[in-house]
Amino acid sequence: AQKITQTQPGMFVQEKEAVTLDCTYDTSDQSYGLFWYKQPSSGEMIFLIYQGSYDEQNATEGRYSLNFQKARKSANLVISASQLGDSAMYFCAMVFYGNNRLAFGKGNQVVVIP
Amino acid sequence: EAQVTQNPRYLITVTGKKLTVTCSQNMNHEYMSWYRQDPGLGLRQIYYSMNVEVTDKGDVPEGYKVSRKEKRNFPLILESPSPNQTSLYFCASSSWTGGTFGSGTRLTVV
């Protein structure tokens, strides 16, 4: 069975610093997509970034980048120049191309301090 | 605009009173799913559907029903809600490039 692991405890980050959120996954599938979602205190789930398993370059979306290491089965999210509005829960997720099933890690809490 | 519409946003109900949370997507996705989110437990999948008339249990299906009569709609039904079903619920619709979530339903069962 596929499994996604996010093990870091809650993190405090200084404003304007970078933060890396770890995500490892376990699957025997060769074709899959990796995602990160942000959930602020208001509760909605906001899509941040996507990486396909066959993409050779790491995905980047503004201040978000995904450090994809396929051999290690890791997909870490890097947020550069943290802002107060980045305080949220962050979820790593996978979709499996065979059936489009979406699976999630348990999330990382990030608090940005001024 | 691509979106998943989930209603209601907030619901307080009493034990045993049947309720339905609606979910509709406009992206023509085949895969739709329901999750509940509880503190410390992350997102747990309740049911999913890979296409019309094809539904299957997720990790925590007890006490819930779903139906998928049309591609765009995937309602979640609680036939006899109990207080342990108090939670934040999300509907999601996904393709191989990702998932789009509804705005969530905060359900309280008293």
mmCIF file with all atom_site columns, C-alpha atoms in Angstrom:
data_model
loop_
_atom_site.group_PDB
_atom_site.id
_atom_site.type_symbol
_atom_site.label_atom_id
_atom_site.label_alt_id
_atom_site.label_comp_id
_atom_site.label_asym_id
_atom_site.label_entity_id
_atom_site.label_seq_id
_atom_site.pdbx_PDB_ins_code
_atom_site.Cartn_x
_atom_site.Cartn_y
_atom_site.Cartn_z
_atom_site.occupancy
_atom_site.B_iso_or_equiv
_atom_site.pdbx_formal_charge
_atom_site.auth_seq_id
_atom_site.auth_comp_id
_atom_site.auth_asym_id
_atom_site.auth_atom_id
_atom_site.pdbx_PDB_model_num
ATOM 1   C CA . ALA A 1 1   ? 0.000   0.000  0.000   1.00 0.00 ? 1   ALA A CA 1
ATOM 2   C CA . GLN A 1 2   ? 1.148   3.492  -0.707  1.00 0.00 ? 2   GLN A CA 1
ATOM 3   C CA . LYS A 1 3   ? 2.215   5.555  2.256   1.00 0.00 ? 3   LYS A CA 1
ATOM 4   C CA . ILE A 1 4   ? 3.212   9.186  2.705   1.00 0.00 ? 4   ILE A CA 1
ATOM 5   C CA . THR A 1 5   ? 5.227   10.273 5.734   1.00 0.00 ? 5   THR A CA 1
ATOM 6   C CA . GLN A 1 6   ? 5.607   13.703 7.211   1.00 0.00 ? 6   GLN A CA 1
ATOM 7   C CA . THR A 1 7   ? 7.325   13.401 10.560  1.00 0.00 ? 7   THR A CA 1
ATOM 8   C CA . GLN A 1 8   ? 8.536   16.847 11.513  1.00 0.00 ? 8   GLN A CA 1
ATOM 9   C CA . PRO A 1 9   ? 7.016   18.358 14.636  1.00 0.00 ? 9   PRO A CA 1
ATOM 10  C CA . GLY A 1 10  ? 5.566   21.836 14.512  1.00 0.00 ? 10  GLY A CA 1
ATOM 11  C CA . MET A 1 11  ? 8.065   24.371 13.243  1.00 0.00 ? 11  MET A CA 1
ATOM 12  C CA . PHE A 1 12  ? 8.736   27.988 14.084  1.00 0.00 ? 12  PHE A CA 1
ATOM 13  C CA . VAL A 1 13  ? 10.362  29.974 11.327  1.00 0.00 ? 13  VAL A CA 1
ATOM 14  C CA . GLN A 1 14  ? 11.714  33.491 11.387  1.00 0.00 ? 14  GLN A CA 1
ATOM 15  C CA . GLU A 1 15  ? 10.121  35.811 8.866   1.00 0.00 ? 15  GLU A CA 1
ATOM 16  C CA . LYS A 1 16  ? 12.157  36.121 5.644   1.00 0.00 ? 16  LYS A CA 1
ATOM 17  C CA . GLU A 1 17  ? 14.007  32.866 6.278   1.00 0.00 ? 17  GLU A CA 1
ATOM 18  C CA . ALA A 1 18  ? 13.604  29.730 4.180   1.00 0.00 ? 18  ALA A CA 1
ATOM 19  C CA . VAL A 1 19  ? 11.957  26.595 5.525   1.00 0.00 ? 19  VAL A CA 1
ATOM 20  C CA . THR A 1 20  ? 12.090  23.022 4.264   1.00 0.00 ? 20  THR A CA 1
ATOM 21  C CA . LEU A 1 21  ? 9.264   20.582 4.929   1.00 0.00 ? 21  LEU A CA 1
ATOM 22  C CA . ASP A 1 22  ? 10.090  16.907 4.576   1.00 0.00 ? 22  ASP A CA 1
ATOM 23  C CA . CYS A 1 23  ? 7.966   14.348 2.796   1.00 0.00 ? 23  CYS A CA 1
ATOM 24  C CA . THR A 1 24  ? 8.834   10.760 1.989   1.00 0.00 ? 24  THR A CA 1
ATOM 25  C CA . TYR A 1 25  ? 6.635   8.261  0.235   1.00 0.00 ? 25  TYR A CA 1
ATOM 26  C CA . ASP A 1 26  ? 6.520   4.588  -0.368  1.00 0.00 ? 26  ASP A CA 1
ATOM 27  C CA . THR A 1 27  ? 5.091   3.168  -3.561  1.00 0.00 ? 27  THR A CA 1
ATOM 28  C CA . SER A 1 28  ? 5.903   0.540  -6.127  1.00 0.00 ? 28  SER A CA 1
ATOM 29  C CA . ASP A 1 29  ? 4.171   2.552  -8.843  1.00 0.00 ? 29  ASP A CA 1
ATOM 30  C CA . GLN A 1 30  ? 6.369   4.207  -11.456 1.00 0.00 ? 30  GLN A CA 1
ATOM 31  C CA . SER A 1 31  ? 3.859   6.829  -12.536 1.00 0.00 ? 31  SER A CA 1
ATOM 32  C CA . TYR A 1 32  ? 2.567   9.251  -9.963  1.00 0.00 ? 32  TYR A CA 1
ATOM 33  C CA . GLY A 1 33  ? 2.268   12.902 -9.106  1.00 0.00 ? 33  GLY A CA 1
ATOM 34  C CA . LEU A 1 34  ? 3.382   14.667 -5.965  1.00 0.00 ? 34  LEU A CA 1
ATOM 35  C CA . PHE A 1 35  ? 1.746   17.732 -4.484  1.00 0.00 ? 35  PHE A CA 1
ATOM 36  C CA . TRP A 1 36  ? 1.813   20.094 -1.597  1.00 0.00 ? 36  TRP A CA 1
ATOM 37  C CA . TYR A 1 37  ? -1.232  21.780 -0.131  1.00 0.00 ? 37  TYR A CA 1
ATOM 38  C CA . LYS A 1 38  ? -1.485  24.585 2.376   1.00 0.00 ? 38  LYS A CA 1
ATOM 39  C CA . GLN A 1 39  ? -4.231  24.739 4.973   1.00 0.00 ? 39  GLN A CA 1
ATOM 40  C CA . PRO A 1 40  ? -4.426  28.045 6.846   1.00 0.00 ? 40  PRO A CA 1
ATOM 41  C CA . SER A 1 41  ? -6.395  28.429 10.052  1.00 0.00 ? 41  SER A CA 1
ATOM 42  C CA . SER A 1 42  ? -9.494  29.273 8.015   1.00 0.00 ? 42  SER A CA 1
ATOM 43  C CA . GLY A 1 43  ? -9.554  25.637 6.915   1.00 0.00 ? 43  GLY A CA 1
ATOM 44  C CA . GLU A 1 44  ? -9.509  25.654 3.132   1.00 0.00 ? 44  GLU A CA 1
ATOM 45  C CA . MET A 1 45  ? -7.059  23.473 1.232   1.00 0.00 ? 45  MET A CA 1
ATOM 46  C CA . ILE A 1 46  ? -4.905  25.455 -1.175  1.00 0.00 ? 46  ILE A CA 1
ATOM 47  C CA . PHE A 1 47  ? -2.902  23.776 -3.928  1.00 0.00 ? 47  PHE A CA 1
ATOM 48  C CA . LEU A 1 48  ? 0.732   24.948 -3.958  1.00 0.00 ? 48  LEU A CA 1
ATOM 49  C CA . ILE A 1 49  ? 2.871   22.890 -6.320  1.00 0.00 ? 49  ILE A CA 1
ATOM 50  C CA . TYR A 1 50  ? 2.948   19.742 -8.453  1.00 0.00 ? 50  TYR A CA 1
ATOM 51  C CA . GLN A 1 51  ? 5.752   17.395 -9.553  1.00 0.00 ? 51  GLN A CA 1
ATOM 52  C CA . GLY A 1 52  ? 5.293   14.477 -11.925 1.00 0.00 ? 52  GLY A CA 1
ATOM 53  C CA . SER A 1 53  ? 7.342   11.357 -11.305 1.00 0.00 ? 53  SER A CA 1
ATOM 54  C CA . TYR A 1 54  ? 8.879   11.592 -14.778 1.00 0.00 ? 54  TYR A CA 1
ATOM 55  C CA . ASP A 1 55  ? 9.717   15.277 -14.557 1.00 0.00 ? 55  ASP A CA 1
ATOM 56  C CA . GLU A 1 56  ? 13.475  15.691 -14.489 1.00 0.00 ? 56  GLU A CA 1
ATOM 57  C CA . GLN A 1 57  ? 13.504  19.240 -13.204 1.00 0.00 ? 57  GLN A CA 1
ATOM 58  C CA . ASN A 1 58  ? 12.283  20.243 -9.772  1.00 0.00 ? 58  ASN A CA 1
ATOM 59  C CA . ALA A 1 59  ? 9.024   22.150 -9.833  1.00 0.00 ? 59  ALA A CA 1
ATOM 60  C CA . THR A 1 60  ? 8.959   25.813 -8.843  1.00 0.00 ? 60  THR A CA 1
ATOM 61  C CA . GLU A 1 61  ? 5.994   28.102 -8.216  1.00 0.00 ? 61  GLU A CA 1
ATOM 62  C CA . GLY A 1 62  ? 6.972   31.530 -6.989  1.00 0.00 ? 62  GLY A CA 1
ATOM 63  C CA . ARG A 1 63  ? 8.449   31.149 -3.489  1.00 0.00 ? 63  ARG A CA 1
ATOM 64  C CA . TYR A 1 64  ? 7.673   27.433 -3.445  1.00 0.00 ? 64  TYR A CA 1
ATOM 65  C CA . SER A 1 65  ? 9.967   24.785 -4.827  1.00 0.00 ? 65  SER A CA 1
ATOM 66  C CA . LEU A 1 66  ? 9.795   21.036 -4.628  1.00 0.00 ? 66  LEU A CA 1
ATOM 67  C CA . ASN A 1 67  ? 13.042  19.163 -4.037  1.00 0.00 ? 67  ASN A CA 1
ATOM 68  C CA . PHE A 1 68  ? 12.253  15.864 -5.753  1.00 0.00 ? 68  PHE A CA 1
ATOM 69  C CA . GLN A 1 69  ? 14.634  12.960 -5.198  1.00 0.00 ? 69  GLN A CA 1
ATOM 70  C CA . LYS A 1 70  ? 13.050  9.984  -6.875  1.00 0.00 ? 70  LYS A CA 1
ATOM 71  C CA . ALA A 1 71  ? 15.622  7.409  -5.803  1.00 0.00 ? 71  ALA A CA 1
ATOM 72  C CA . ARG A 1 72  ? 15.165  8.438  -2.184  1.00 0.00 ? 72  ARG A CA 1
ATOM 73  C CA . LYS A 1 73  ? 11.409  8.745  -2.631  1.00 0.00 ? 73  LYS A CA 1
ATOM 74  C CA . SER A 1 74  ? 11.334  12.176 -1.124  1.00 0.00 ? 74  SER A CA 1
ATOM 75  C CA . ALA A 1 75  ? 9.523   15.339 -2.166  1.00 0.00 ? 75  ALA A CA 1
ATOM 76  C CA . ASN A 1 76  ? 10.476  18.136 0.185   1.00 0.00 ? 76  ASN A CA 1
ATOM 77  C CA . LEU A 1 77  ? 8.834   21.532 -0.032  1.00 0.00 ? 77  LEU A CA 1
ATOM 78  C CA . VAL A 1 78  ? 11.024  24.600 0.263   1.00 0.00 ? 78  VAL A CA 1
ATOM 79  C CA . ILE A 1 79  ? 9.420   27.936 1.054   1.00 0.00 ? 79  ILE A CA 1
ATOM 80  C CA . SER A 1 80  ? 11.802  30.818 0.490   1.00 0.00 ? 80  SER A CA 1
ATOM 81  C CA . ALA A 1 81  ? 11.580  34.194 2.214   1.00 0.00 ? 81  ALA A CA 1
ATOM 82  C CA . SER A 1 82  ? 8.858   33.177 4.662   1.00 0.00 ? 82  SER A CA 1
ATOM 83  C CA . GLN A 1 83  ? 6.002   35.560 5.260   1.00 0.00 ? 83  GLN A CA 1
ATOM 84  C CA . LEU A 1 84  ? 3.595   35.780 8.184   1.00 0.00 ? 84  LEU A CA 1
ATOM 85  C CA . GLY A 1 85  ? 0.847   34.553 5.879   1.00 0.00 ? 85  GLY A CA 1
ATOM 86  C CA . ASP A 1 86  ? 2.745   31.288 5.397   1.00 0.00 ? 86  ASP A CA 1
ATOM 87  C CA . SER A 1 87  ? 1.721   30.182 8.884   1.00 0.00 ? 87  SER A CA 1
ATOM 88  C CA . ALA A 1 88  ? -0.403  27.125 8.184   1.00 0.00 ? 88  ALA A CA 1
ATOM 89  C CA . MET A 1 89  ? -0.564  23.361 8.071   1.00 0.00 ? 89  MET A CA 1
ATOM 90  C CA . TYR A 1 90  ? 1.135   21.864 5.012   1.00 0.00 ? 90  TYR A CA 1
ATOM 91  C CA . PHE A 1 91  ? 0.173   18.534 3.495   1.00 0.00 ? 91  PHE A CA 1
ATOM 92  C CA . CYS A 1 92  ? 2.169   16.384 1.118   1.00 0.00 ? 92  CYS A CA 1
ATOM 93  C CA . ALA A 1 93  ? 0.043   14.296 -1.255  1.00 0.00 ? 93  ALA A CA 1
ATOM 94  C CA . MET A 1 94  ? 0.318   11.816 -4.107  1.00 0.00 ? 94  MET A CA 1
ATOM 95  C CA . VAL A 1 95  ? -1.906  10.899 -6.992  1.00 0.00 ? 95  VAL A CA 1
ATOM 96  C CA . PHE A 1 96  ? -1.530  7.549  -8.699  1.00 0.00 ? 96  PHE A CA 1
ATOM 97  C CA . TYR A 1 97  ? -1.881  7.688  -12.459 1.00 0.00 ? 97  TYR A CA 1
ATOM 98  C CA . GLY A 1 98  ? -3.610  4.376  -12.735 1.00 0.00 ? 98  GLY A CA 1
ATOM 99  C CA . ASN A 1 99  ? -6.741  5.479  -10.913 1.00 0.00 ? 99  ASN A CA 1
ATOM 100 C CA . ASN A 1 100 ? -6.118  9.125  -9.899  1.00 0.00 ? 100 ASN A CA 1
ATOM 101 C CA . ARG A 1 101 ? -6.427  8.179  -6.247  1.00 0.00 ? 101 ARG A CA 1
ATOM 102 C CA . LEU A 1 102 ? -5.227  10.980 -3.949  1.00 0.00 ? 102 LEU A CA 1
ATOM 103 C CA . ALA A 1 103 ? -3.369  10.076 -0.737  1.00 0.00 ? 103 ALA A CA 1
ATOM 104 C CA . PHE A 1 104 ? -2.078  12.407 2.011   1.00 0.00 ? 104 PHE A CA 1
ATOM 105 C CA . GLY A 1 105 ? 0.530   12.666 4.693   1.00 0.00 ? 105 GLY A CA 1
ATOM 106 C CA . LYS A 1 106 ? -0.499  13.818 8.173   1.00 0.00 ? 106 LYS A CA 1
ATOM 107 C CA . GLY A 1 107 ? 0.763   17.357 7.700   1.00 0.00 ? 107 GLY A CA 1
ATOM 108 C CA . ASN A 1 108 ? 3.362   19.761 9.104   1.00 0.00 ? 108 ASN A CA 1
ATOM 109 C CA . GLN A 1 109 ? 2.436   22.806 11.167  1.00 0.00 ? 109 GLN A CA 1
ATOM 110 C CA . VAL A 1 110 ? 4.468   25.927 10.363  1.00 0.00 ? 110 VAL A CA 1
ATOM 111 C CA . VAL A 1 111 ? 4.359   29.143 12.355  1.00 0.00 ? 111 VAL A CA 1
ATOM 112 C CA . VAL A 1 112 ? 6.190   32.159 10.980  1.00 0.00 ? 112 VAL A CA 1
ATOM 113 C CA . ILE A 1 113 ? 7.315   34.630 13.633  1.00 0.00 ? 113 ILE A CA 1
ATOM 114 C CA . PRO A 1 114 ? 8.208   38.264 13.006  1.00 0.00 ? 114 PRO A CA 1
ATOM 115 C CA . GLU B 2 1   ? -13.471 28.705 -13.061 1.00 0.00 ? 1   GLU B CA 1
ATOM 116 C CA . ALA B 2 2   ? -12.543 25.144 -12.097 1.00 0.00 ? 2   ALA B CA 1
ATOM 117 C CA . GLN B 2 3   ? -14.024 24.409 -8.724  1.00 0.00 ? 3   GLN B CA 1
ATOM 118 C CA . VAL B 2 4   ? -15.545 21.975 -6.300  1.00 0.00 ? 4   VAL B CA 1
ATOM 119 C CA . THR B 2 5   ? -18.690 23.257 -4.639  1.00 0.00 ? 5   THR B CA 1
ATOM 120 C CA . GLN B 2 6   ? -19.410 21.782 -1.250  1.00 0.00 ? 6   GLN B CA 1
ATOM 121 C CA . ASN B 2 7   ? -22.377 22.638 0.933   1.00 0.00 ? 7   ASN B CA 1
ATOM 122 C CA . PRO B 2 8   ? -23.108 23.490 3.650   1.00 0.00 ? 8   PRO B CA 1
ATOM 123 C CA . ARG B 2 9   ? -20.033 25.161 5.158   1.00 0.00 ? 9   ARG B CA 1
ATOM 124 C CA . TYR B 2 10  ? -21.291 24.721 8.707   1.00 0.00 ? 10  TYR B CA 1
ATOM 125 C CA . LEU B 2 11  ? -23.848 22.318 10.105  1.00 0.00 ? 11  LEU B CA 1
ATOM 126 C CA . ILE B 2 12  ? -25.005 21.567 13.631  1.00 0.00 ? 12  ILE B CA 1
ATOM 127 C CA . THR B 2 13  ? -27.363 18.653 13.960  1.00 0.00 ? 13  THR B CA 1
ATOM 128 C CA . VAL B 2 14  ? -28.690 16.223 16.518  1.00 0.00 ? 14  VAL B CA 1
ATOM 129 C CA . THR B 2 15  ? -27.841 12.577 16.917  1.00 0.00 ? 15  THR B CA 1
ATOM 130 C CA . GLY B 2 16  ? -29.791 10.358 14.564  1.00 0.00 ? 16  GLY B CA 1
ATOM 131 C CA . LYS B 2 17  ? -31.078 13.000 12.167  1.00 0.00 ? 17  LYS B CA 1
ATOM 132 C CA . LYS B 2 18  ? -30.146 12.075 8.617   1.00 0.00 ? 18  LYS B CA 1
ATOM 133 C CA . LEU B 2 19  ? -28.126 14.619 6.694   1.00 0.00 ? 19  LEU B CA 1
ATOM 134 C CA . THR B 2 20  ? -26.489 15.020 3.301   1.00 0.00 ? 20  THR B CA 1
ATOM 135 C CA . VAL B 2 21  ? -23.446 17.070 2.400   1.00 0.00 ? 21  VAL B CA 1
ATOM 136 C CA . THR B 2 22  ? -23.408 17.912 -1.284  1.00 0.00 ? 22  THR B CA 1
ATOM 137 C CA . CYS B 2 23  ? -20.382 18.050 -3.557  1.00 0.00 ? 23  CYS B CA 1
ATOM 138 C CA . SER B 2 24  ? -20.266 19.068 -7.191  1.00 0.00 ? 24  SER B CA 1
ATOM 139 C CA . GLN B 2 25  ? -17.301 19.569 -9.567  1.00 0.00 ? 25  GLN B CA 1
ATOM 140 C CA . ASN B 2 26  ? -17.128 21.230 -12.965 1.00 0.00 ? 26  ASN B CA 1
ATOM 141 C CA . MET B 2 27  ? -13.820 19.773 -14.199 1.00 0.00 ? 27  MET B CA 1
ATOM 142 C CA . ASN B 2 28  ? -15.156 16.522 -15.655 1.00 0.00 ? 28  ASN B CA 1
ATOM 143 C CA . HIS B 2 29  ? -12.935 14.544 -13.279 1.00 0.00 ? 29  HIS B CA 1
ATOM 144 C CA . GLU B 2 30  ? -13.619 10.862 -12.921 1.00 0.00 ? 30  GLU B CA 1
ATOM 145 C CA . TYR B 2 31  ? -12.131 10.518 -9.445  1.00 0.00 ? 31  TYR B CA 1
ATOM 146 C CA . MET B 2 32  ? -13.881 12.079 -6.466  1.00 0.00 ? 32  MET B CA 1
ATOM 147 C CA . SER B 2 33  ? -13.439 11.432 -2.780  1.00 0.00 ? 33  SER B CA 1
ATOM 148 C CA . TRP B 2 34  ? -14.511 12.405 0.715   1.00 0.00 ? 34  TRP B CA 1
ATOM 149 C CA . TYR B 2 35  ? -12.192 13.010 3.650   1.00 0.00 ? 35  TYR B CA 1
ATOM 150 C CA . ARG B 2 36  ? -12.607 13.841 7.262   1.00 0.00 ? 36  ARG B CA 1
ATOM 151 C CA . GLN B 2 37  ? -10.025 15.816 9.161   1.00 0.00 ? 37  GLN B CA 1
ATOM 152 C CA . ASP B 2 38  ? -9.552  15.504 12.897  1.00 0.00 ? 38  ASP B CA 1
ATOM 153 C CA . PRO B 2 39  ? -6.803  17.030 15.060  1.00 0.00 ? 39  PRO B CA 1
ATOM 154 C CA . GLY B 2 40  ? -3.671  14.909 15.060  1.00 0.00 ? 40  GLY B CA 1
ATOM 155 C CA . LEU B 2 41  ? -5.081  12.422 12.542  1.00 0.00 ? 41  LEU B CA 1
ATOM 156 C CA . GLY B 2 42  ? -4.630  14.312 9.300   1.00 0.00 ? 42  GLY B CA 1
ATOM 157 C CA . LEU B 2 43  ? -6.950  13.682 6.372   1.00 0.00 ? 43  LEU B CA 1
ATOM 158 C CA . ARG B 2 44  ? -8.605  10.294 6.355   1.00 0.00 ? 44  ARG B CA 1
ATOM 159 C CA . GLN B 2 45  ? -10.442 9.054  3.317   1.00 0.00 ? 45  GLN B CA 1
ATOM 160 C CA . ILE B 2 46  ? -14.047 8.025  3.853   1.00 0.00 ? 46  ILE B CA 1
ATOM 161 C CA . TYR B 2 47  ? -15.183 6.941  0.390   1.00 0.00 ? 47  TYR B CA 1
ATOM 162 C CA . TYR B 2 48  ? -14.007 7.430  -3.139  1.00 0.00 ? 48  TYR B CA 1
ATOM 163 C CA . SER B 2 49  ? -15.407 7.018  -6.602  1.00 0.00 ? 49  SER B CA 1
ATOM 164 C CA . MET B 2 50  ? -13.484 6.308  -9.783  1.00 0.00 ? 50  MET B CA 1
ATOM 165 C CA . ASN B 2 51  ? -16.434 6.929  -12.056 1.00 0.00 ? 51  ASN B CA 1
ATOM 166 C CA . VAL B 2 52  ? -20.200 7.043  -12.289 1.00 0.00 ? 52  VAL B CA 1
ATOM 167 C CA . GLU B 2 53  ? -21.785 4.203  -10.322 1.00 0.00 ? 53  GLU B CA 1
ATOM 168 C CA . VAL B 2 54  ? -18.345 3.090  -9.076  1.00 0.00 ? 54  VAL B CA 1
ATOM 169 C CA . THR B 2 55  ? -17.723 3.765  -5.404  1.00 0.00 ? 55  THR B CA 1
ATOM 170 C CA . ASP B 2 56  ? -15.525 2.132  -2.812  1.00 0.00 ? 56  ASP B CA 1
ATOM 171 C CA . LYS B 2 57  ? -14.666 2.383  0.840   1.00 0.00 ? 57  LYS B CA 1
ATOM 172 C CA . GLY B 2 58  ? -11.722 4.394  2.043   1.00 0.00 ? 58  GLY B CA 1
ATOM 173 C CA . ASP B 2 59  ? -10.085 4.114  5.432   1.00 0.00 ? 59  ASP B CA 1
ATOM 174 C CA . VAL B 2 60  ? -12.999 5.182  7.649   1.00 0.00 ? 60  VAL B CA 1
ATOM 175 C CA . PRO B 2 61  ? -16.301 4.358  5.888   1.00 0.00 ? 61  PRO B CA 1
ATOM 176 C CA . GLU B 2 62  ? -18.382 3.291  8.898   1.00 0.00 ? 62  GLU B CA 1
ATOM 177 C CA . GLY B 2 63  ? -21.461 5.444  9.376   1.00 0.00 ? 63  GLY B CA 1
ATOM 178 C CA . TYR B 2 64  ? -21.315 7.012  5.912   1.00 0.00 ? 64  TYR B CA 1
ATOM 179 C CA . LYS B 2 65  ? -22.860 6.400  2.515   1.00 0.00 ? 65  LYS B CA 1
ATOM 180 C CA . VAL B 2 66  ? -22.166 7.917  -0.871  1.00 0.00 ? 66  VAL B CA 1
ATOM 181 C CA . SER B 2 67  ? -23.630 7.779  -4.335  1.00 0.00 ? 67  SER B CA 1
ATOM 182 C CA . ARG B 2 68  ? -22.337 8.708  -7.782  1.00 0.00 ? 68  ARG B CA 1
ATOM 183 C CA . LYS B 2 69  ? -25.264 8.863  -10.154 1.00 0.00 ? 69  LYS B CA 1
ATOM 184 C CA . GLU B 2 70  ? -23.705 11.606 -12.257 1.00 0.00 ? 70  GLU B CA 1
ATOM 185 C CA . LYS B 2 71  ? -20.076 12.417 -12.926 1.00 0.00 ? 71  LYS B CA 1
ATOM 186 C CA . ARG B 2 72  ? -20.234 15.882 -11.384 1.00 0.00 ? 72  ARG B CA 1
ATOM 187 C CA . ASN B 2 73  ? -21.988 15.036 -8.084  1.00 0.00 ? 73  ASN B CA 1
ATOM 188 C CA . PHE B 2 74  ? -20.791 12.971 -5.152  1.00 0.00 ? 74  PHE B CA 1
ATOM 189 C CA . PRO B 2 75  ? -22.927 13.513 -2.035  1.00 0.00 ? 75  PRO B CA 1
ATOM 190 C CA . LEU B 2 76  ? -21.979 12.228 1.405   1.00 0.00 ? 76  LEU B CA 1
ATOM 191 C CA . ILE B 2 77  ? -24.841 10.836 3.448   1.00 0.00 ? 77  ILE B CA 1
ATOM 192 C CA . LEU B 2 78  ? -24.950 10.292 7.179   1.00 0.00 ? 78  LEU B CA 1
ATOM 193 C CA . GLU B 2 79  ? -28.017 8.166  7.805   1.00 0.00 ? 79  GLU B CA 1
ATOM 194 C CA . SER B 2 80  ? -27.845 8.365  11.598  1.00 0.00 ? 80  SER B CA 1
ATOM 195 C CA . PRO B 2 81  ? -25.160 10.819 12.699  1.00 0.00 ? 81  PRO B CA 1
ATOM 196 C CA . SER B 2 82  ? -23.418 10.339 16.023  1.00 0.00 ? 82  SER B CA 1
ATOM 197 C CA . PRO B 2 83  ? -21.206 12.713 18.040  1.00 0.00 ? 83  PRO B CA 1
ATOM 198 C CA . ASN B 2 84  ? -18.036 10.880 16.941  1.00 0.00 ? 84  ASN B CA 1
ATOM 199 C CA . GLN B 2 85  ? -18.764 12.091 13.426  1.00 0.00 ? 85  GLN B CA 1
ATOM 200 C CA . THR B 2 86  ? -18.202 15.673 14.514  1.00 0.00 ? 86  THR B CA 1
ATOM 201 C CA . SER B 2 87  ? -15.382 16.707 12.207  1.00 0.00 ? 87  SER B CA 1
ATOM 202 C CA . LEU B 2 88  ? -14.244 18.835 9.286   1.00 0.00 ? 88  LEU B CA 1
ATOM 203 C CA . TYR B 2 89  ? -15.202 17.202 5.994   1.00 0.00 ? 89  TYR B CA 1
ATOM 204 C CA . PHE B 2 90  ? -13.707 17.780 2.566   1.00 0.00 ? 90  PHE B CA 1
ATOM 205 C CA . CYS B 2 91  ? -14.793 16.693 -0.848  1.00 0.00 ? 91  CYS B CA 1
ATOM 206 C CA . ALA B 2 92  ? -12.103 16.519 -3.521  1.00 0.00 ? 92  ALA B CA 1
ATOM 207 C CA . SER B 2 93  ? -12.011 15.891 -7.209  1.00 0.00 ? 93  SER B CA 1
ATOM 208 C CA . SER B 2 94  ? -8.740  14.844 -8.802  1.00 0.00 ? 94  SER B CA 1
ATOM 209 C CA . SER B 2 95  ? -6.938  14.069 -12.004 1.00 0.00 ? 95  SER B CA 1
ATOM 210 C CA . TRP B 2 96  ? -3.331  13.062 -12.587 1.00 0.00 ? 96  TRP B CA 1
ATOM 211 C CA . THR B 2 97  ? -2.247  16.675 -12.197 1.00 0.00 ? 97  THR B CA 1
ATOM 212 C CA . GLY B 2 98  ? -3.747  17.113 -8.783  1.00 0.00 ? 98  GLY B CA 1
ATOM 213 C CA . GLY B 2 99  ? -6.777  17.519 -6.639  1.00 0.00 ? 99  GLY B CA 1
ATOM 214 C CA . THR B 2 100 ? -9.167  20.379 -6.079  1.00 0.00 ? 100 THR B CA 1
ATOM 215 C CA . PHE B 2 101 ? -10.945 20.623 -2.772  1.00 0.00 ? 101 PHE B CA 1
ATOM 216 C CA . GLY B 2 102 ? -14.274 21.934 -1.713  1.00 0.00 ? 102 GLY B CA 1
ATOM 217 C CA . SER B 2 103 ? -14.317 24.626 0.947   1.00 0.00 ? 103 SER B CA 1
ATOM 218 C CA . GLY B 2 104 ? -15.020 22.129 3.724   1.00 0.00 ? 104 GLY B CA 1
ATOM 219 C CA . THR B 2 105 ? -17.981 21.391 5.974   1.00 0.00 ? 105 THR B CA 1
ATOM 220 C CA . ARG B 2 106 ? -17.668 21.780 9.724   1.00 0.00 ? 106 ARG B CA 1
ATOM 221 C CA . LEU B 2 107 ? -20.143 19.306 11.136  1.00 0.00 ? 107 LEU B CA 1
ATOM 222 C CA . THR B 2 108 ? -21.123 19.186 14.783  1.00 0.00 ? 108 THR B CA 1
ATOM 223 C CA . VAL B 2 109 ? -23.365 16.386 16.018  1.00 0.00 ? 109 VAL B CA 1
ATOM 224 C CA . VAL B 2 110 ? -24.846 16.961 19.462  1.00 0.00 ? 110 VAL B CA 1
#
